[in-house]
PDB file of C-alpha atoms and ligand atoms in Angstrom:
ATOM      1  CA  UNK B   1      69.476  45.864  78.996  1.00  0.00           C
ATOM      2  CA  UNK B   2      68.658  42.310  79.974  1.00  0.00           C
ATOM      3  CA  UNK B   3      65.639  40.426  78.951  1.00  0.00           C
ATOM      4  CA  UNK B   4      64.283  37.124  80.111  1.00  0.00           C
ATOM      5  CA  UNK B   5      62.799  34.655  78.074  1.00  0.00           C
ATOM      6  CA  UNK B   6      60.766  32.532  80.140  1.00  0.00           C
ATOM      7  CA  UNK B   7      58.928  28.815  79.051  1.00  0.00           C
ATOM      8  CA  UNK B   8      58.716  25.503  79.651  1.00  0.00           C
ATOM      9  CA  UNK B   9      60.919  24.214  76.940  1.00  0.00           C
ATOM     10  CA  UNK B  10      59.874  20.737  76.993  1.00  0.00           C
ATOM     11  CA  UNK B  11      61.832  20.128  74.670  1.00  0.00           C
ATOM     12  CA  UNK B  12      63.347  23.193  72.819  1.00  0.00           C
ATOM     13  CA  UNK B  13      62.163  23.350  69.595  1.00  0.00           C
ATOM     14  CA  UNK B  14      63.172  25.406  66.189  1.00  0.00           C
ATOM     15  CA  UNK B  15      60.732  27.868  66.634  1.00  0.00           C
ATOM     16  CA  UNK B  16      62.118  28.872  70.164  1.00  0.00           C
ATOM     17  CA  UNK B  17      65.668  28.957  68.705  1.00  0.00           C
ATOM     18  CA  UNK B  18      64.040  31.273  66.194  1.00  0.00           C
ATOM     19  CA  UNK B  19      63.166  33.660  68.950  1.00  0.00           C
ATOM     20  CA  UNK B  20      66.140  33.451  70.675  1.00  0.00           C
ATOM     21  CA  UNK B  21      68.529  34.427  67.753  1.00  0.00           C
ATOM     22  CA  UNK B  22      66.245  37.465  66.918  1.00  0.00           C
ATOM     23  CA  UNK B  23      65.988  38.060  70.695  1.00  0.00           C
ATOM     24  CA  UNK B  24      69.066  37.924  71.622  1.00  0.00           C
ATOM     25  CA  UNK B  25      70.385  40.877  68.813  1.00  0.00           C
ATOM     26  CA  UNK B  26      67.980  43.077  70.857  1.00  0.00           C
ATOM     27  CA  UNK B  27      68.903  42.696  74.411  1.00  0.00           C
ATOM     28  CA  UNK B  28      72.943  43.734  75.808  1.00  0.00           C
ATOM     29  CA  UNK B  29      72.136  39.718  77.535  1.00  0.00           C
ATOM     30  CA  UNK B  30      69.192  37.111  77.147  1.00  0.00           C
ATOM     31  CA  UNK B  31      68.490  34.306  79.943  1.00  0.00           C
ATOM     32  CA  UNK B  32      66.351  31.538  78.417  1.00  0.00           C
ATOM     33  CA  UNK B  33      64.270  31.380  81.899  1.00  0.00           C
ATOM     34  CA  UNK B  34      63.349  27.529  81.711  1.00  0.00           C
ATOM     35  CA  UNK B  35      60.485  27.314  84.408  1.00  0.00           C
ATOM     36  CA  UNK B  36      60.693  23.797  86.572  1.00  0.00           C
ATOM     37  CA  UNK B  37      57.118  23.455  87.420  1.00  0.00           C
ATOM     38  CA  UNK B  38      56.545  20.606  89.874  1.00  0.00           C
ATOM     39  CA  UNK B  39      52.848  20.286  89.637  1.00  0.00           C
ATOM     40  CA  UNK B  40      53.723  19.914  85.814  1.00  0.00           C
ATOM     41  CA  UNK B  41      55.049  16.292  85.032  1.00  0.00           C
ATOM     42  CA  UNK B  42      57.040  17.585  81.669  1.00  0.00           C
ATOM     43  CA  UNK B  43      58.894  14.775  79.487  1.00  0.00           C
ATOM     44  CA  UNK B  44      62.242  16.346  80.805  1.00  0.00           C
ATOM     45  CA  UNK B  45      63.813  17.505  83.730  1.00  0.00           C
ATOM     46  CA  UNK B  46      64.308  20.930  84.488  1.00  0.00           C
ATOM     47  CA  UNK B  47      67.719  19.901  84.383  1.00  0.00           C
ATOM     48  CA  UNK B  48      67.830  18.027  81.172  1.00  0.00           C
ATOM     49  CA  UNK B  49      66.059  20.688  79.881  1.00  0.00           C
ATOM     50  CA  UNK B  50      68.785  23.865  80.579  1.00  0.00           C
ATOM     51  CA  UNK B  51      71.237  21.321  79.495  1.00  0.00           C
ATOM     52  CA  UNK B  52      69.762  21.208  75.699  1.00  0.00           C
ATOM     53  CA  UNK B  53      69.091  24.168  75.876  1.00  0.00           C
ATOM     54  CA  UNK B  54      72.811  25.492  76.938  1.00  0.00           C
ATOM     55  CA  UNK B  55      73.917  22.936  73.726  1.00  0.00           C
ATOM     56  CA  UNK B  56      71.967  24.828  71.531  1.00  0.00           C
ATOM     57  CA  UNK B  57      73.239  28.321  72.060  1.00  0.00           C
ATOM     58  CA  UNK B  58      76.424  27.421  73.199  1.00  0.00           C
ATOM     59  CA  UNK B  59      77.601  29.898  70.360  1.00  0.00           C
ATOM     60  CA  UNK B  60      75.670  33.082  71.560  1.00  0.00           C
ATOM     61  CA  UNK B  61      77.940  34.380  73.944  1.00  0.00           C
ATOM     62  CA  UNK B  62      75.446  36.948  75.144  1.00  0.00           C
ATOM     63  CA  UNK B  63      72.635  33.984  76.136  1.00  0.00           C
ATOM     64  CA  UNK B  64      72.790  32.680  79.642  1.00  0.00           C
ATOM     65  CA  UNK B  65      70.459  29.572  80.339  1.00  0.00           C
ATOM     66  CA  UNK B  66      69.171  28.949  84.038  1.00  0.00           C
ATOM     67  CA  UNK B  67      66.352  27.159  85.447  1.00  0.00           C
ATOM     68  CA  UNK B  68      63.640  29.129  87.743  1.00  0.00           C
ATOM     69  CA  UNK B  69      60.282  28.548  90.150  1.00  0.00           C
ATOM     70  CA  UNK B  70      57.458  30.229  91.317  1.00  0.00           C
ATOM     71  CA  UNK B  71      56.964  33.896  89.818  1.00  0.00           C
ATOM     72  CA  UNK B  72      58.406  34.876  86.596  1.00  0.00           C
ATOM     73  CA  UNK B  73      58.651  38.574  87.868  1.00  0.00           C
ATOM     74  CA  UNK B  74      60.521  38.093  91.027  1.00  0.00           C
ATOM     75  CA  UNK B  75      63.140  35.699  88.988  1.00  0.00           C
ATOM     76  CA  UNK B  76      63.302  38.882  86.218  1.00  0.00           C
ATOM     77  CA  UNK B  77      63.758  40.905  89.125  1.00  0.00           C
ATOM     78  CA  UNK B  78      66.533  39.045  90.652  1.00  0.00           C
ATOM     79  CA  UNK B  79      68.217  38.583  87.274  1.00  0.00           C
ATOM     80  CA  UNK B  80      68.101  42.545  87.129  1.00  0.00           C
ATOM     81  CA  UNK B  81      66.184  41.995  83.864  1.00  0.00           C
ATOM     82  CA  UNK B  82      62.885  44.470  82.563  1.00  0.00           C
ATOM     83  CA  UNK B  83      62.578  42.846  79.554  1.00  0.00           C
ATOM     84  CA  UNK B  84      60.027  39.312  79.234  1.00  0.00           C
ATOM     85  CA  UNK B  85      60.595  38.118  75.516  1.00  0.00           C
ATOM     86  CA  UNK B  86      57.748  36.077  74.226  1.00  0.00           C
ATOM     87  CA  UNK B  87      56.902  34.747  70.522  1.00  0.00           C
ATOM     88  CA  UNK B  88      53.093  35.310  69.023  1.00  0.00           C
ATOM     89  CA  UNK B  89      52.793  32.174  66.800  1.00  0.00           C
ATOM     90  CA  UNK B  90      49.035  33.227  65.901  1.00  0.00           C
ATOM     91  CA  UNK B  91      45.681  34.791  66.911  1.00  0.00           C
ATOM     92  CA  UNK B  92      45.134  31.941  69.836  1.00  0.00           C
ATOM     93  CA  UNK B  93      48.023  32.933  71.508  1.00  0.00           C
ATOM     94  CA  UNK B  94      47.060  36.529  71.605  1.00  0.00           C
ATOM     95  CA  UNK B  95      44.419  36.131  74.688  1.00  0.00           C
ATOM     96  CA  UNK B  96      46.771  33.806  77.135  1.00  0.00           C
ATOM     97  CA  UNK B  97      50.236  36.480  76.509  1.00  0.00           C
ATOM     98  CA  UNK B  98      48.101  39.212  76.848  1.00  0.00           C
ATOM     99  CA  UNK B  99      46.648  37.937  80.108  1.00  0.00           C
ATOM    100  CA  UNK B 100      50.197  36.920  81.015  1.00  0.00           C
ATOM    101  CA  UNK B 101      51.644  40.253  80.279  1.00  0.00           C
ATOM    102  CA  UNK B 102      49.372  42.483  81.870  1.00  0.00           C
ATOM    103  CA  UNK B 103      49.604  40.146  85.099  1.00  0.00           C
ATOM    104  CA  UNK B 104      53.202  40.362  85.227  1.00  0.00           C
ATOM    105  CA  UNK B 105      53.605  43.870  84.706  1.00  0.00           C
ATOM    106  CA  UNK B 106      50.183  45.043  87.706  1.00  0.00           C
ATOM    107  CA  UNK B 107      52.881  42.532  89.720  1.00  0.00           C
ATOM    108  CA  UNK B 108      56.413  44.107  89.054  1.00  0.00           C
ATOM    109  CA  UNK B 109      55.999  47.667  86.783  1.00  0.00           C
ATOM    110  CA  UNK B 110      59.473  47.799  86.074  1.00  0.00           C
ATOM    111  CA  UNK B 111      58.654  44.834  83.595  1.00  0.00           C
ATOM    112  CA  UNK B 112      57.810  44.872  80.361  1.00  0.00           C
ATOM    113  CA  UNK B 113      57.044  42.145  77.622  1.00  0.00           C
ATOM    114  CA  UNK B 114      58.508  42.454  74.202  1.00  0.00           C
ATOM    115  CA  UNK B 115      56.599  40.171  71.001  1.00  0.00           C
ATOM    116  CA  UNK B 116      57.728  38.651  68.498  1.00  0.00           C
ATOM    117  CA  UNK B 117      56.232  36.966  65.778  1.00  0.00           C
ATOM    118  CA  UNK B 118      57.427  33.982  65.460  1.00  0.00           C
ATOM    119  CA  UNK B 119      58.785  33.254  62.004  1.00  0.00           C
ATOM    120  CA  UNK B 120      55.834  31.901  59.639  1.00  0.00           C
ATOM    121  CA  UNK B 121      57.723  28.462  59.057  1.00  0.00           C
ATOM    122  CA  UNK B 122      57.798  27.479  62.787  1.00  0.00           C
ATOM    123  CA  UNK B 123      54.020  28.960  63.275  1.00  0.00           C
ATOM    124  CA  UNK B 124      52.149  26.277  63.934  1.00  0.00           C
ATOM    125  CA  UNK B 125      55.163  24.566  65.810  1.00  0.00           C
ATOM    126  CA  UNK B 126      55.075  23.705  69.528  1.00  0.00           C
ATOM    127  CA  UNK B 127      56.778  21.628  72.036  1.00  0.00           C
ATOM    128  CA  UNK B 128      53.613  19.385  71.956  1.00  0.00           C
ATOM    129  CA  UNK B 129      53.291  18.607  68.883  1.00  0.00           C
ATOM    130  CA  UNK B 130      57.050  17.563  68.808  1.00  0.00           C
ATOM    131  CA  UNK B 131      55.851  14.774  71.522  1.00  0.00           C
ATOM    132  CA  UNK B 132      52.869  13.926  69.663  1.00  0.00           C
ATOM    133  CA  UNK B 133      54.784  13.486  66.524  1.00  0.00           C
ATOM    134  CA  UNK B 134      57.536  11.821  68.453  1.00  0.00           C
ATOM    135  CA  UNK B 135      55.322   9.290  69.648  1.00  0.00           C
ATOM    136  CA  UNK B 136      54.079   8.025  66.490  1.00  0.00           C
ATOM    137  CA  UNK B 137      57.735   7.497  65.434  1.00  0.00           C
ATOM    138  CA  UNK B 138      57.223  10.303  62.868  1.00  0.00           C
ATOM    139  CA  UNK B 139      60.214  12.625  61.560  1.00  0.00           C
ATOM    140  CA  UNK B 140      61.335  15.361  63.812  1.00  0.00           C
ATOM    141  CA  UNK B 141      64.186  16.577  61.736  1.00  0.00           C
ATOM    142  CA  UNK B 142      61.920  20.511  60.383  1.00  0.00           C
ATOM    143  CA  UNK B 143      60.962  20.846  64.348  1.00  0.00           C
ATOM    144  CA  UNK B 144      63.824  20.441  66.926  1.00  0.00           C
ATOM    145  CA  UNK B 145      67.669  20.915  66.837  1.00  0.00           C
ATOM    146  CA  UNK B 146      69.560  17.381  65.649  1.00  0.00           C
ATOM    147  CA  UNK B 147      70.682  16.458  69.369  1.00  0.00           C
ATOM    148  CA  UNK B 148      67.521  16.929  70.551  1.00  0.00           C
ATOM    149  CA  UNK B 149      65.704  14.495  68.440  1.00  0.00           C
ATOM    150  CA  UNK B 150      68.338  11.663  70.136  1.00  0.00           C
ATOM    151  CA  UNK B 151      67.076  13.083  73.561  1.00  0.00           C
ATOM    152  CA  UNK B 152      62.947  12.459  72.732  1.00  0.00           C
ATOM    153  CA  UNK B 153      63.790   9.222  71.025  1.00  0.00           C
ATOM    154  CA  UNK B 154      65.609   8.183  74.060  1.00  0.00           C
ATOM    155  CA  UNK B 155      63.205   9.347  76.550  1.00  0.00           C
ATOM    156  CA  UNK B 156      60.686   7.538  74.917  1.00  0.00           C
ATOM    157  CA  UNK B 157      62.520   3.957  74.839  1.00  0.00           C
ATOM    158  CA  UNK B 158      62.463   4.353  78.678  1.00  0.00           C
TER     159      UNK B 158
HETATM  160  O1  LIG X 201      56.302  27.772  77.340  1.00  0.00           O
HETATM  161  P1  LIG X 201      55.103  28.175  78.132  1.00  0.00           P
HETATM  162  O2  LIG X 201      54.574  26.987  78.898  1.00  0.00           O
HETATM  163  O3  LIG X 201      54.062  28.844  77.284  1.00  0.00           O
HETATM  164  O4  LIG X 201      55.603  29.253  79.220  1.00  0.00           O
HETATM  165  C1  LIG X 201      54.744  29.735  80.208  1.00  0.00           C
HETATM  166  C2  LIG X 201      55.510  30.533  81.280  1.00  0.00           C
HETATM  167  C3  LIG X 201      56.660  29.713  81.835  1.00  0.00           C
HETATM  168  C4  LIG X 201      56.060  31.802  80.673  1.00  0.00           C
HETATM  169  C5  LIG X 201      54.492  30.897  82.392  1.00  0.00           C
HETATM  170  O5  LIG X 201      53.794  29.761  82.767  1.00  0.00           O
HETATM  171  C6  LIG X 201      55.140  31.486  83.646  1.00  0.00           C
HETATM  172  O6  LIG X 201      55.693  32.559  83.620  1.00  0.00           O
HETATM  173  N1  LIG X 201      55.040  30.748  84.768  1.00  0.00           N
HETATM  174  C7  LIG X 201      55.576  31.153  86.045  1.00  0.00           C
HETATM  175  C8  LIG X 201      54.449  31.626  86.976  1.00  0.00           C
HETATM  176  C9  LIG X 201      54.073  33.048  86.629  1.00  0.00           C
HETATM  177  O7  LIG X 201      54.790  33.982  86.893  1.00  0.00           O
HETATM  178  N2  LIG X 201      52.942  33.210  85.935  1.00  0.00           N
HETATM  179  C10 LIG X 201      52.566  34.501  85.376  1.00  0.00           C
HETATM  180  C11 LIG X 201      51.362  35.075  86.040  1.00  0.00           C
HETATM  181  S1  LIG X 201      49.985  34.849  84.990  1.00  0.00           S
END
């Protein structure tokens, strides 16, 4: 079986690689679907972003990391995959998945979405508040993989 997990990954953060491990010992193969959104202007490429995100699981043979646009279902469906992984951090993400979910699968019925809750230290954890906290110079060593905090320091010298 092959799931998808789709975001924006801007940057990767602990709590993703949280759901990718678990993920990943679910699923025969797992592609880390990072979406390259142009109305979106994210801190990092599309690009830059697979490429972190290949470095981080470079030792999970059975996760493959590609960029996508448009629909999430057609790119599942072109992957062959009926599985959408997503991670509930908390009540407020309940509404937007569940809208997300049901949308997906009225568009493509061969896909489902899988949930997991996200491991209670990375709860509150997002890929914004690693910019926010970034910004102010503060310590991003509990949030994002060690190369990666290089990447948002240099990004933000530019
Ligand atoms: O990390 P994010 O930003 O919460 O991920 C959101 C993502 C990429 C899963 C979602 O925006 C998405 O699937 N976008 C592609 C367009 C689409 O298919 N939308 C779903 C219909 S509601």
């Amino acid at each position: 079986m092959t799931g998808i997990y789709p975001g924006s990954f801007d940057p990767i953060t602990l709590g993703h690689m949280d759901i990718i491990k678990r993920s990943s010992k679910t699923v025969d193969r797992l592609i880390v679907g990072v979406l390259n959104n142009q109305g979106k202007t994210p801190m990092f490429t599309a690009e830059e972003r697979v490429a972190m995100i290949r470095e981080a699981v470079k030792d999970m043979p059975n996760v493959e990391v590609r960029s996508f646009e448009g629909l999430l279902v057609d790119f599942a469906r072109s992957m062959g995959a009926s599985i959408i992984v997503r991670g509930l951090r908390a009540i407020t993400d309940f509404e937007y998945e569940l809208q997300m979910s049901q949308t997906n699968r009225i568009m493509n019925k061969d896909v489902d979405t899988i949930f997991f809750t996200t491991s209670l230290e990375y709860s509150y954890l997002s890929s914004s508040v690693v910019k926010e906290v970034a910004m102010f110079d503060g310590d991003l060593t509990q949030f994002v993989p060690p190369f990666v905090i290089e990447k948002v320091r240099a990004k933000l010298k530019k």
